[in-house]
Tab-separated table of C-alpha atoms in Angstrom:
chain	number	residue	atom	x	y	z
A	17	VAL	CA	-50.157	27.277	-12.348
A	18	ALA	CA	-47.481	29.972	-12.019
A	19	ASN	CA	-49.610	31.847	-9.485
A	20	GLN	CA	-49.917	28.693	-7.396
A	21	ILE	CA	-46.144	28.495	-7.117
A	22	GLY	CA	-46.057	32.153	-6.063
A	23	LYS	CA	-48.814	31.541	-3.538
A	24	MET	CA	-46.649	28.853	-1.941
A	25	ILE	CA	-44.155	31.572	-1.036
A	26	PHE	CA	-46.876	33.876	0.272
A	27	PHE	CA	-48.717	31.254	2.315
A	28	GLY	CA	-45.430	29.771	3.517
A	29	THR	CA	-44.608	33.047	5.250
A	30	LEU	CA	-48.022	33.824	6.764
A	31	ALA	CA	-47.258	31.988	10.004
A	32	ILE	CA	-44.457	34.424	10.793
A	33	GLY	CA	-46.871	37.353	10.607
A	34	LYS	CA	-49.408	35.492	12.736
A	35	VAL	CA	-46.773	34.968	15.430
A	36	MET	CA	-45.342	38.487	15.141
A	37	PHE	CA	-48.669	40.316	15.421
A	38	PRO	CA	-49.574	39.550	19.049
A	39	ILE	CA	-45.957	39.890	20.170
A	40	SER	CA	-45.555	43.339	18.636
A	41	ALA	CA	-49.022	44.430	19.837
A	42	GLU	CA	-48.258	43.391	23.425
A	43	THR	CA	-44.819	44.979	23.294
A	44	PHE	CA	-46.349	48.201	21.953
A	45	GLU	CA	-49.046	48.214	24.650
A	46	ARG	CA	-46.326	47.961	27.321
A	47	ASN	CA	-44.706	51.054	25.745
A	48	GLU	CA	-41.626	49.040	24.863
A	49	LYS	CA	-39.734	49.207	21.592
A	50	THR	CA	-41.074	46.954	18.860
A	51	LYS	CA	-38.258	47.447	16.371
A	52	GLN	CA	-36.567	44.118	17.158
A	53	VAL	CA	-39.820	42.231	16.624
A	54	ILE	CA	-40.268	43.558	13.081
A	55	ILE	CA	-36.574	43.183	12.261
A	56	LYS	CA	-36.549	39.507	13.271
A	57	SER	CA	-39.844	38.790	11.533
A	58	PHE	CA	-38.822	40.661	8.382
A	59	SER	CA	-35.498	38.808	8.322
A	60	ALA	CA	-37.275	35.451	8.594
A	61	VAL	CA	-39.752	36.246	5.804
A	62	LEU	CA	-37.013	37.721	3.621
A	63	GLY	CA	-34.887	34.613	4.193
A	64	ILE	CA	-37.709	32.292	3.158
A	65	CYS	CA	-38.391	34.425	0.075
A	66	VAL	CA	-34.736	34.562	-0.972
A	67	ILE	CA	-34.242	30.811	-0.525
A	68	SER	CA	-37.447	30.143	-2.470
A	69	LEU	CA	-36.361	32.448	-5.285
A	70	ILE	CA	-32.930	30.819	-5.477
A	71	VAL	CA	-34.530	27.374	-5.749
A	72	ILE	CA	-36.975	28.642	-8.384
A	73	ALA	CA	-34.156	30.286	-10.361
A	74	LEU	CA	-31.993	27.161	-10.284
A	75	PHE	CA	-34.650	24.517	-10.912
A	76	PRO	CA	-37.699	26.023	-12.662
A	77	ASN	CA	-38.311	23.059	-14.981
A	78	LEU	CA	-37.905	20.554	-12.170
A	79	ILE	CA	-40.358	22.417	-9.937
A	80	VAL	CA	-43.003	22.770	-12.643
A	81	GLY	CA	-42.457	19.218	-13.871
A	82	LEU	CA	-42.772	17.683	-10.398
A	83	LEU	CA	-45.777	19.729	-9.329
A	84	TYR	CA	-47.772	19.927	-12.561
A	85	GLY	CA	-46.232	17.640	-15.175
A	86	LYS	CA	-44.501	18.069	-18.514
A	87	ASN	CA	-47.506	19.743	-20.126
A	88	TYR	CA	-46.883	22.908	-18.097
A	89	LEU	CA	-43.128	23.324	-18.634
A	90	ASP	CA	-43.756	26.383	-20.824
A	91	ILE	CA	-44.499	28.473	-17.730
A	92	SER	CA	-41.073	27.724	-16.252
A	93	GLY	CA	-39.803	30.974	-17.738
A	94	ILE	CA	-42.145	33.144	-15.681
A	95	ILE	CA	-42.264	31.459	-12.287
A	96	PHE	CA	-39.247	33.438	-11.078
A	97	ASN	CA	-41.060	36.700	-11.859
A	98	ILE	CA	-44.173	35.432	-10.117
A	99	GLY	CA	-41.989	34.406	-7.164
A	100	ILE	CA	-40.610	37.940	-6.924
A	101	ALA	CA	-44.113	39.424	-7.052
A	102	PHE	CA	-45.441	37.137	-4.318
A	103	SER	CA	-42.309	37.698	-2.216
A	104	LEU	CA	-42.995	41.430	-2.326
A	105	LEU	CA	-46.595	40.691	-1.358
A	106	ALA	CA	-45.435	38.549	1.581
A	107	LEU	CA	-43.077	41.269	2.818
A	108	SER	CA	-45.769	43.938	2.391
A	109	ASN	CA	-48.276	41.808	4.281
A	110	LEU	CA	-45.854	41.452	7.191
A	111	ILE	CA	-45.210	45.194	7.313
A	112	PHE	CA	-48.928	46.006	7.181
A	113	LEU	CA	-49.589	43.533	10.013
A	114	TYR	CA	-46.845	45.166	12.036
A	115	GLY	CA	-48.322	48.593	11.319
A	116	ILE	CA	-51.731	47.471	12.540
A	117	SER	CA	-50.194	45.982	15.696
A	118	VAL	CA	-48.611	49.340	16.591
A	119	ASN	CA	-51.636	51.457	15.603
A	120	ARG	CA	-50.275	52.737	12.300
A	121	VAL	CA	-52.949	52.107	9.728
A	122	VAL	CA	-52.968	53.008	6.040
A	123	LYS	CA	-55.679	55.479	5.127
A	124	LEU	CA	-58.484	54.175	2.949
A	125	LYS	CA	-57.788	56.696	0.179
A	126	TYR	CA	-54.288	55.225	-0.285
A	127	ILE	CA	-55.649	51.700	-0.432
A	128	LEU	CA	-58.227	52.712	-3.037
A	129	ALA	CA	-55.565	54.576	-5.037
A	130	PHE	CA	-53.375	51.463	-5.000
A	131	ILE	CA	-56.238	49.259	-6.169
A	132	LEU	CA	-56.868	51.636	-9.070
A	133	PHE	CA	-53.134	51.756	-9.867
A	134	GLN	CA	-52.849	47.971	-9.771
A	135	SER	CA	-55.865	47.534	-12.039
A	136	ILE	CA	-54.426	49.957	-14.586
A	137	ILE	CA	-50.937	48.410	-14.462
A	138	LEU	CA	-52.207	44.858	-14.857
A	139	PHE	CA	-54.428	45.972	-17.746
A	140	ILE	CA	-51.498	47.717	-19.452
A	141	PHE	CA	-49.276	44.661	-18.961
A	142	SER	CA	-51.919	42.147	-20.091
A	143	ALA	CA	-50.554	41.501	-23.607
A	144	ASN	CA	-49.098	38.141	-22.558
A	145	ILE	CA	-48.341	36.162	-19.418
A	146	TYR	CA	-44.710	37.307	-19.243
A	147	ASN	CA	-45.696	40.980	-19.397
A	148	TYR	CA	-48.396	40.309	-16.815
A	149	SER	CA	-45.758	38.874	-14.479
A	150	LEU	CA	-43.737	42.086	-14.923
A	151	GLY	CA	-46.858	44.091	-14.072
A	152	MET	CA	-47.262	42.023	-10.927
A	153	ILE	CA	-43.673	42.832	-9.931
A	154	LEU	CA	-44.251	46.554	-10.513
A	155	SER	CA	-47.450	46.382	-8.500
A	156	GLY	CA	-45.577	44.549	-5.733
A	157	VAL	CA	-42.837	47.185	-5.634
A	158	VAL	CA	-45.435	49.936	-5.248
A	159	LEU	CA	-47.304	48.014	-2.540
A	160	PHE	CA	-44.050	47.327	-0.689
A	161	SER	CA	-43.157	51.033	-0.876
A	162	ILE	CA	-46.579	51.994	0.476
A	163	SER	CA	-46.189	49.507	3.326
A	164	LEU	CA	-42.813	50.977	4.297
A	165	ILE	CA	-44.161	54.522	4.180
A	166	SER	CA	-47.188	53.527	6.260
A	167	ILE	CA	-45.127	52.409	9.266
A	168	ARG	CA	-42.890	55.468	9.430
A	169	LYS	CA	-43.643	57.897	12.214
């Protein structure tokens, strides 16, 4: 249930990446600067994520109660963490899409290393759902860092 709320943030921002990709690819192919494209797209995704996180922080019980009913109110305490994790995923996704559109691709060895890291982190943090949500945030921070490094020249 908590992951579904996080996925709403992620899927709610996908359209921005889908619009940004061809624009930045065409701009790059014309040898023009693409910085404004990623800045505007990043700002839009960040804005959606921040607004979503504010709403989740202010009304966690209301959100869970309306979407899933009173039986699931116990997860209200972790949906903010899940929201942060999926916000980092949404921002990372946008940056990776931008990187692909301007021919900056992450090497396979880094992707495989991240998958191994994420598996270990989520295993270590698997004692309970709250700890797992913290592991997801840590994993998201690392993925976001990798995405930023991958687009640098």
